Tab-separated table of C-alpha atoms and ligand atoms in Angstrom:
chain	number	residue	atom	x	y	z
A	1	MET	CA	85.032	85.655	119.208
A	2	LYS	CA	85.737	82.189	118.435
A	3	ALA	CA	86.532	79.808	121.346
A	4	ALA	CA	87.170	75.964	121.693
A	5	ARG	CA	85.256	74.926	124.648
A	6	LEU	CA	85.302	71.674	126.803
A	7	VAL	CA	81.728	71.002	127.414
A	8	GLU	CA	81.933	67.418	128.261
A	9	PHE	CA	85.058	65.108	128.888
A	10	GLN	CA	86.166	63.018	125.919
A	11	LYS	CA	83.644	64.825	123.605
A	12	PRO	CA	84.808	67.006	120.827
A	13	LEU	CA	85.490	70.592	121.917
A	14	LYS	CA	82.730	72.869	120.666
A	15	ILE	CA	83.659	75.935	118.544
A	16	GLU	CA	81.547	78.651	119.998
A	17	ASP	CA	81.043	82.349	119.268
A	18	LEU	CA	81.418	84.213	122.550
A	19	GLU	CA	81.526	87.841	123.630
A	20	VAL	CA	84.940	89.246	124.023
A	21	PRO	CA	85.594	89.455	127.799
A	22	LYS	CA	85.015	92.716	129.574
A	23	VAL	CA	88.122	94.184	131.218
A	24	GLY	CA	88.150	95.075	134.835
A	25	LYS	CA	90.217	97.459	136.887
A	26	GLY	CA	93.485	95.336	137.076
A	27	ASP	CA	92.836	92.869	134.145
A	28	VAL	CA	94.595	92.433	130.926
A	29	LEU	CA	93.004	91.391	127.664
A	30	LEU	CA	95.121	89.514	125.190
A	31	LYS	CA	94.516	88.821	121.625
A	32	VAL	CA	95.969	85.294	121.157
A	33	ILE	CA	98.641	84.998	118.555
A	34	SER	CA	99.611	81.436	119.200
A	35	CYS	CA	98.769	78.786	121.738
A	36	GLY	CA	100.334	75.286	122.063
A	37	ILE	CA	98.096	72.372	122.784
A	38	CYS	CA	99.843	70.764	125.665
A	39	ARG	CA	99.512	67.110	126.819
A	40	SER	CA	97.925	68.395	130.081
A	41	ASP	CA	95.127	69.976	128.009
A	42	TRP	CA	94.634	66.582	126.574
A	43	HIS	CA	94.496	64.981	130.116
A	44	LEU	CA	91.801	67.456	131.117
A	45	TRP	CA	89.822	66.700	127.930
A	46	ARG	CA	90.135	63.051	128.813
A	47	GLY	CA	88.783	63.869	132.243
A	48	ASP	CA	91.993	62.343	134.049
A	49	PRO	CA	91.419	62.867	137.752
A	50	ALA	CA	94.405	64.825	138.774
A	51	LEU	CA	93.459	67.501	136.157
A	52	VAL	CA	89.841	67.541	136.930
A	53	ALA	CA	90.735	67.904	140.725
A	54	TYR	CA	92.940	70.857	139.833
A	55	MET	CA	90.219	72.489	137.730
A	56	GLN	CA	87.783	72.136	140.661
A	57	TRP	CA	90.202	73.317	143.310
A	58	SER	CA	91.048	76.367	141.248
A	59	GLY	CA	87.395	77.342	140.766
A	60	GLY	CA	86.833	76.180	137.170
A	61	LYS	CA	83.976	74.140	135.840
A	62	LEU	CA	82.693	72.997	132.525
A	63	PRO	CA	82.077	74.320	130.034
A	64	ILE	CA	85.594	76.050	129.866
A	65	THR	CA	87.808	77.327	127.036
A	66	GLN	CA	90.913	75.277	127.221
A	67	GLY	CA	94.444	76.133	126.581
A	68	HIS	CA	97.401	77.483	128.787
A	69	GLU	CA	100.426	77.811	126.490
A	70	VAL	CA	99.635	81.289	125.447
A	71	TYR	CA	101.472	84.069	123.624
A	72	GLY	CA	99.526	87.086	122.913
A	73	GLU	CA	99.179	90.872	122.283
A	74	VAL	CA	97.899	93.184	124.865
A	75	VAL	CA	94.753	94.960	123.479
A	76	GLU	CA	93.249	96.464	126.504
A	77	VAL	CA	94.401	96.953	130.141
A	78	GLY	CA	92.310	97.903	133.129
A	79	GLU	CA	92.789	101.412	134.686
A	80	SER	CA	95.175	100.272	137.445
A	81	VAL	CA	97.516	98.264	135.145
A	82	ALA	CA	100.819	100.143	134.861
A	83	LYS	CA	103.306	97.670	133.846
A	84	LEU	CA	101.737	96.859	130.400
A	85	LYS	CA	100.229	98.837	127.547
A	86	ASN	CA	98.478	97.967	124.329
A	87	ARG	CA	100.647	96.204	121.644
A	88	ASP	CA	102.906	94.701	124.186
A	89	LYS	CA	103.549	91.030	123.411
A	90	VAL	CA	103.472	88.793	126.432
A	91	VAL	CA	103.190	85.274	127.596
A	92	MET	CA	101.245	84.135	130.520
A	93	PRO	CA	103.339	81.453	132.351
A	94	ALA	CA	101.363	78.353	132.368
A	95	SER	CA	101.377	78.252	136.071
A	96	SER	CA	100.894	81.835	137.349
A	97	THR	CA	100.222	83.575	140.722
A	98	GLY	CA	96.603	83.780	141.580
A	99	ASP	CA	97.128	86.129	144.554
A	100	ASN	CA	99.053	88.991	143.033
A	101	ARG	CA	102.295	87.422	144.473
A	102	THR	CA	101.350	87.767	148.093
A	103	CYS	CA	101.720	84.097	149.287
A	104	LYS	CA	104.846	82.736	150.923
A	105	TYR	CA	105.895	80.861	147.653
A	106	CYS	CA	105.144	83.855	145.250
A	107	MET	CA	107.324	86.139	147.557
A	108	GLU	CA	110.161	83.648	147.481
A	109	GLY	CA	110.114	83.838	143.625
A	110	ASP	CA	108.182	80.583	143.103
A	111	SER	CA	104.785	81.775	141.678
A	112	ASN	CA	104.673	78.566	139.665
A	113	VAL	CA	103.652	76.910	143.059
A	114	CYS	CA	101.495	79.673	144.273
A	115	ASP	CA	99.062	78.960	146.992
A	116	HIS	CA	96.377	80.180	144.694
A	117	LEU	CA	97.786	78.978	141.395
A	118	VAL	CA	95.995	80.006	138.170
A	119	ILE	CA	96.364	77.890	135.153
A	120	ALA	CA	94.491	79.108	131.997
A	121	GLY	CA	92.009	76.521	130.702
A	122	TYR	CA	91.567	75.187	134.308
A	123	GLY	CA	90.555	77.950	136.691
A	124	ILE	CA	89.841	80.639	134.025
A	125	ASN	CA	89.000	80.470	130.438
A	126	GLY	CA	92.150	79.758	128.417
A	127	CYS	CA	93.619	80.628	124.934
A	128	PHE	CA	92.098	78.305	122.559
A	129	ALA	CA	90.215	81.491	121.695
A	130	GLU	CA	90.785	84.686	119.826
A	131	TYR	CA	90.899	86.646	123.055
A	132	MET	CA	91.862	85.698	126.597
A	133	LEU	CA	91.240	87.707	129.762
A	134	VAL	CA	93.993	87.522	132.469
A	135	PRO	CA	92.525	88.474	135.783
A	136	GLU	CA	94.038	91.110	138.112
A	137	ARG	CA	95.103	88.566	140.563
A	138	SER	CA	97.411	87.024	137.888
A	139	ALA	CA	98.415	89.927	135.572
A	140	ILE	CA	101.622	90.614	137.543
A	141	ASP	CA	102.955	87.350	136.174
A	142	LEU	CA	102.558	88.349	132.568
A	143	VAL	CA	106.070	88.324	130.830
A	144	LYS	CA	106.854	90.669	128.006
A	145	VAL	CA	108.431	88.916	125.099
A	146	PRO	CA	111.057	91.000	123.159
A	147	ASP	CA	110.734	91.494	119.388
A	148	GLY	CA	112.511	88.863	117.315
A	149	ILE	CA	111.087	85.776	119.076
A	150	LYS	CA	108.979	83.503	117.037
A	151	PRO	CA	105.404	83.131	118.047
A	152	GLU	CA	105.567	79.316	118.290
A	153	TRP	CA	108.726	79.596	120.453
A	154	ALA	CA	107.089	82.117	122.660
A	155	ALA	CA	104.091	79.942	123.268
A	156	LEU	CA	106.206	76.948	124.101
A	157	SER	CA	108.122	78.856	126.593
A	158	SER	CA	104.809	79.180	128.703
A	159	CYS	CA	104.787	75.543	129.578
A	160	GLY	CA	106.605	72.717	127.619
A	161	PHE	CA	109.841	74.616	127.196
A	162	GLY	CA	109.551	76.483	130.471
A	163	THR	CA	109.060	73.264	132.449
A	164	SER	CA	112.187	71.685	130.992
A	165	TRP	CA	114.082	74.923	131.790
A	166	ASN	CA	113.023	74.674	135.413
A	167	ALA	CA	113.938	70.974	135.258
A	168	PHE	CA	117.401	71.388	134.062
A	169	THR	CA	118.586	74.707	135.398
A	170	MET	CA	116.674	75.078	138.713
A	171	LYS	CA	115.666	71.511	139.960
A	172	THR	CA	119.001	69.925	138.759
A	173	ASN	CA	121.985	71.855	137.756
A	174	LEU	CA	123.078	70.212	134.557
A	175	LYS	CA	126.786	70.483	133.940
A	176	PRO	CA	128.678	69.695	130.658
A	177	GLY	CA	129.236	66.083	130.249
A	178	ASP	CA	126.176	65.163	132.398
A	179	MET	CA	124.156	62.142	130.997
A	180	VAL	CA	120.346	62.471	130.794
A	181	VAL	CA	117.616	60.045	129.836
A	182	THR	CA	114.516	61.648	128.631
A	183	ILE	CA	111.412	59.565	128.558
A	184	GLY	CA	109.084	61.054	126.052
A	185	ALA	CA	110.106	63.279	123.135
A	186	GLY	CA	106.968	65.482	122.802
A	187	GLY	CA	106.860	69.222	123.167
A	188	MET	CA	108.410	69.153	126.739
A	189	GLY	CA	110.832	66.269	126.098
A	190	LEU	CA	112.188	67.758	122.857
A	191	SER	CA	112.441	71.113	124.570
A	192	GLY	CA	114.530	69.325	127.384
A	193	ILE	CA	116.838	67.930	124.751
A	194	VAL	CA	117.381	71.469	123.256
A	195	ILE	CA	118.220	72.705	126.865
A	196	ALA	CA	120.383	69.854	127.872
A	197	ASN	CA	122.464	70.257	124.777
A	198	ALA	CA	122.735	73.947	125.316
A	199	LEU	CA	124.026	73.289	128.714
A	200	GLY	CA	126.571	70.796	127.356
A	201	ALA	CA	124.847	67.555	128.749
A	202	LYS	CA	124.287	64.435	126.674
A	203	VAL	CA	120.823	63.133	126.098
A	204	ILE	CA	119.481	59.779	125.354
A	205	ALA	CA	115.697	59.969	124.267
A	206	VAL	CA	113.006	57.202	124.525
A	207	ASP	CA	109.598	57.606	122.882
A	208	VAL	CA	106.911	55.563	121.157
A	209	ASN	CA	106.940	57.761	118.110
A	210	GLU	CA	109.837	57.182	115.374
A	211	ARG	CA	109.323	60.895	114.014
A	212	SER	CA	109.643	62.251	117.506
A	213	LEU	CA	112.963	60.347	117.909
A	214	GLU	CA	114.075	61.673	114.538
A	215	LYS	CA	113.480	65.122	115.865
A	216	ALA	CA	115.345	64.176	119.050
A	217	LYS	CA	118.358	63.314	116.936
A	218	ILE	CA	118.169	66.504	114.924
A	219	LEU	CA	118.156	68.456	118.239
A	220	GLY	CA	121.272	66.567	119.356
A	221	SER	CA	120.299	63.445	121.230
A	222	ILE	CA	123.281	61.008	121.306
A	223	GLU	CA	121.212	57.984	121.110
A	224	THR	CA	117.428	57.289	120.699
A	225	TYR	CA	115.332	54.117	121.574
A	226	LYS	CA	111.818	53.322	120.232
A	227	TYR	CA	109.597	51.890	122.865
A	228	SER	CA	106.368	50.188	121.809
A	229	GLY	CA	104.997	49.578	125.215
A	230	LYS	CA	106.402	46.103	126.274
A	231	SER	CA	108.327	46.008	129.469
A	232	GLU	CA	110.835	43.433	128.215
A	233	GLU	CA	111.626	45.914	125.667
A	234	LEU	CA	112.343	48.536	128.353
A	235	ASN	CA	114.582	46.196	130.181
A	236	GLU	CA	116.641	45.650	126.907
A	237	ILE	CA	116.977	49.459	126.434
A	238	VAL	CA	118.252	49.794	129.889
A	239	GLU	CA	120.812	47.102	129.444
A	240	ASP	CA	122.004	48.567	126.252
A	241	ILE	CA	122.349	52.133	127.788
A	242	MET	CA	124.202	50.704	130.819
A	243	LYS	CA	126.578	48.760	128.430
A	244	LYS	CA	127.301	51.651	126.194
A	245	TYR	CA	127.264	54.664	128.606
A	246	GLY	CA	127.251	53.418	132.296
A	247	SER	CA	124.948	55.086	134.711
A	248	VAL	CA	123.483	58.513	134.247
A	249	ASP	CA	122.991	61.663	136.110
A	250	VAL	CA	119.315	62.365	135.400
A	251	VAL	CA	116.148	60.553	134.275
A	252	TYR	CA	113.645	63.138	133.063
A	253	ASP	CA	110.006	61.824	132.816
A	254	THR	CA	107.850	63.977	130.680
A	255	THR	CA	105.120	61.032	130.189
A	256	GLY	CA	103.636	60.364	133.607
A	257	ILE	CA	103.395	56.687	132.626
A	258	PRO	CA	104.702	54.668	135.585
A	259	GLU	CA	105.683	51.405	133.719
A	260	ALA	CA	107.744	53.450	131.254
A	261	VAL	CA	109.703	55.205	133.944
A	262	ILE	CA	110.375	52.779	136.809
A	263	PRO	CA	112.687	50.374	134.699
A	264	PHE	CA	115.030	53.416	134.098
A	265	LEU	CA	115.749	53.883	137.872
A	266	PRO	CA	118.524	51.319	137.949
A	267	LEU	CA	120.443	53.498	135.436
A	268	LEU	CA	120.788	56.420	138.020
A	269	ARG	CA	124.084	56.871	139.657
A	270	VAL	CA	124.630	57.516	143.307
A	271	HIS	CA	122.999	61.013	144.098
A	272	GLY	CA	121.312	60.814	140.615
A	273	THR	CA	118.037	62.529	140.196
A	274	LEU	CA	114.650	61.368	138.850
A	275	LEU	CA	112.656	64.454	137.578
A	276	LEU	CA	109.026	63.952	137.240
A	277	ALA	CA	107.110	66.391	134.976
A	278	GLY	CA	104.576	64.227	133.271
A	279	LEU	CA	101.056	64.089	134.412
A	280	MET	CA	99.091	61.173	135.335
A	281	MET	CA	96.318	59.221	133.605
A	282	LYS	CA	93.219	57.795	135.420
A	283	GLY	CA	94.345	54.443	137.255
A	284	LYS	CA	97.969	55.150	136.821
A	285	GLU	CA	98.505	57.905	139.461
A	286	THR	CA	101.020	56.008	141.625
A	287	PHE	CA	104.593	55.043	140.936
A	288	PRO	CA	105.755	51.824	142.435
A	289	LEU	CA	109.198	52.783	143.666
A	290	PRO	CA	112.285	50.519	144.241
A	291	ALA	CA	112.862	51.989	147.504
A	292	ASP	CA	116.022	50.024	148.343
A	293	LEU	CA	117.593	51.464	145.340
A	294	VAL	CA	116.451	54.894	146.205
A	295	VAL	CA	117.929	54.650	149.686
A	296	ALA	CA	121.091	52.820	148.747
A	297	ARG	CA	122.077	55.398	146.098
A	298	GLU	CA	120.486	58.435	147.860
A	299	ILE	CA	118.510	59.061	144.726
A	300	ARG	CA	116.614	62.295	144.743
A	301	ILE	CA	112.983	62.467	143.251
A	302	GLN	CA	111.974	65.883	142.190
A	303	GLY	CA	108.648	67.161	140.768
A	304	VAL	CA	108.731	69.970	138.275
A	305	LEU	CA	105.785	72.326	137.595
A	306	MET	CA	106.292	74.636	134.799
A	307	LEU	CA	108.435	77.786	135.374
A	308	PRO	CA	107.943	80.961	137.611
A	309	ALA	CA	107.376	84.249	135.615
A	310	GLN	CA	110.609	85.761	137.127
A	311	LYS	CA	112.743	83.112	135.159
A	312	PHE	CA	111.554	83.889	131.528
A	313	ASP	CA	114.039	86.668	130.697
A	314	THR	CA	117.036	84.287	130.456
A	315	ILE	CA	115.029	82.027	128.053
A	316	PHE	CA	114.248	84.832	125.759
A	317	LYS	CA	117.740	86.152	125.842
A	318	LEU	CA	119.156	82.824	124.714
A	319	MET	CA	116.604	82.588	121.955
A	320	LYS	CA	117.482	86.050	120.730
A	321	GLU	CA	121.288	85.075	120.722
A	322	GLY	CA	120.487	82.161	118.702
A	323	LYS	CA	121.570	79.607	121.277
A	324	ILE	CA	118.348	77.812	121.231
A	325	ASN	CA	116.315	76.575	118.144
A	326	LEU	CA	112.819	75.405	118.878
A	327	ASP	CA	111.716	74.958	115.239
A	328	PRO	CA	111.848	71.101	115.321
A	329	VAL	CA	109.848	71.201	118.653
A	330	THR	CA	106.858	72.459	116.744
A	331	TYR	CA	104.967	69.700	114.887
A	332	LYS	CA	102.651	71.885	113.059
A	333	THR	CA	100.441	75.077	113.313
A	334	ILE	CA	96.611	74.672	112.996
A	335	SER	CA	93.356	76.528	112.907
A	336	ILE	CA	91.141	76.360	116.105
A	337	TYR	CA	88.724	74.451	113.953
A	338	ASP	CA	91.290	71.593	113.779
A	339	VAL	CA	91.605	71.271	117.548
A	340	ASN	CA	89.611	67.998	117.637
A	341	ASP	CA	91.819	66.501	115.133
A	342	ALA	CA	94.808	67.516	117.198
A	343	TYR	CA	93.426	65.707	120.141
A	344	LYS	CA	92.874	62.607	117.987
A	345	GLU	CA	96.509	62.625	116.839
A	346	MET	CA	97.579	63.015	120.463
A	347	SER	CA	95.497	60.185	121.678
A	348	GLU	CA	97.278	57.965	119.126
A	349	TYR	CA	100.625	59.570	120.138
A	350	LYS	CA	101.120	60.292	116.363
A	351	ASN	CA	102.189	64.032	116.838
A	352	ALA	CA	105.980	64.592	116.752
A	353	GLY	CA	106.235	67.581	118.954
A	354	ARG	CA	103.900	70.404	119.745
A	355	ILE	CA	100.714	71.249	117.737
A	356	ILE	CA	100.188	75.010	117.960
A	357	ILE	CA	96.953	77.033	117.268
A	358	ASN	CA	97.601	80.285	115.258
A	359	LYS	CA	94.517	80.786	113.268
A	360	PHE	CA	91.076	81.542	114.448
A	361	SER	CA	88.867	81.439	111.390
B	401	ZN	ZN1	101.222	72.429	129.641
B	402	ZN	ZN1	101.009	83.156	145.541
């Protein structure tokens, strides 16, 4: 089978021919149908420390097949697997249990923060491949996808969309009329706009890419701001938002870029929430917080890590009912052979939405 392997950080992924993995007693083998290329895959490819640390902590090492935003078809199950059968279509939540849901967090329904967390492409070989093996300790988290869901949408649910769902329905409880500023309008940010709109909230989007902002508008952002990297520019954006809309309920960061996020904190109302879902680049792992503001307004700072497996059914229900449209969130679909071009586009922040692998020849 073809697989795109990270052999050395920042070097092109190598397309290799590998054996299809053997299935053990409780394992599940997936034929990959579609697989998003998430910004966190790009972070690991760059060798950003948080991601490398996670890979090492979870038992992974180079070379590794990357990719965690997976939608696939079950083609073989181990003898002890009762829940799934061949031809079932499934997603593996980007953050899945690694202990068969036996730790405290898994038992409370939060397997996205499992004590033995498994993320494909980090601790185990991922989905930039024709086949992916889901190990016994994580197989319980595979979520069946009903018929009628587009493959790109299913893949996106695993990480980008799932994270934003967690952010806006679990970590905050967005209500009609709430105001949100989304920093970053990539796969995760655009998904957030879709969700916030579905919940009746109003979203202002900020991004460096004009085409991403056009998509944000299509998906219902009430206002968009292009940011080209200068801090004065951000102060002007913040002033303009304050003048037009007043303070906001939620600032949602999908970029992990401190200098792009902190200027927005004064926009938060009393009891407002800063949601952090972006991952950090080397040398920019720390956010300098205006602590006086956080105290004076009792601002909540909340991290968001993907979505627990138990919460996917509602997403698929809404997709089936036509209440969610993720077509604009997909930038393009590509062959596994074009994965390095995709990383190049992502390095230049040129991709407007998610790039999804759906061909393996
Ligand atoms: Zn991801
Ligand atoms: Zn666990």
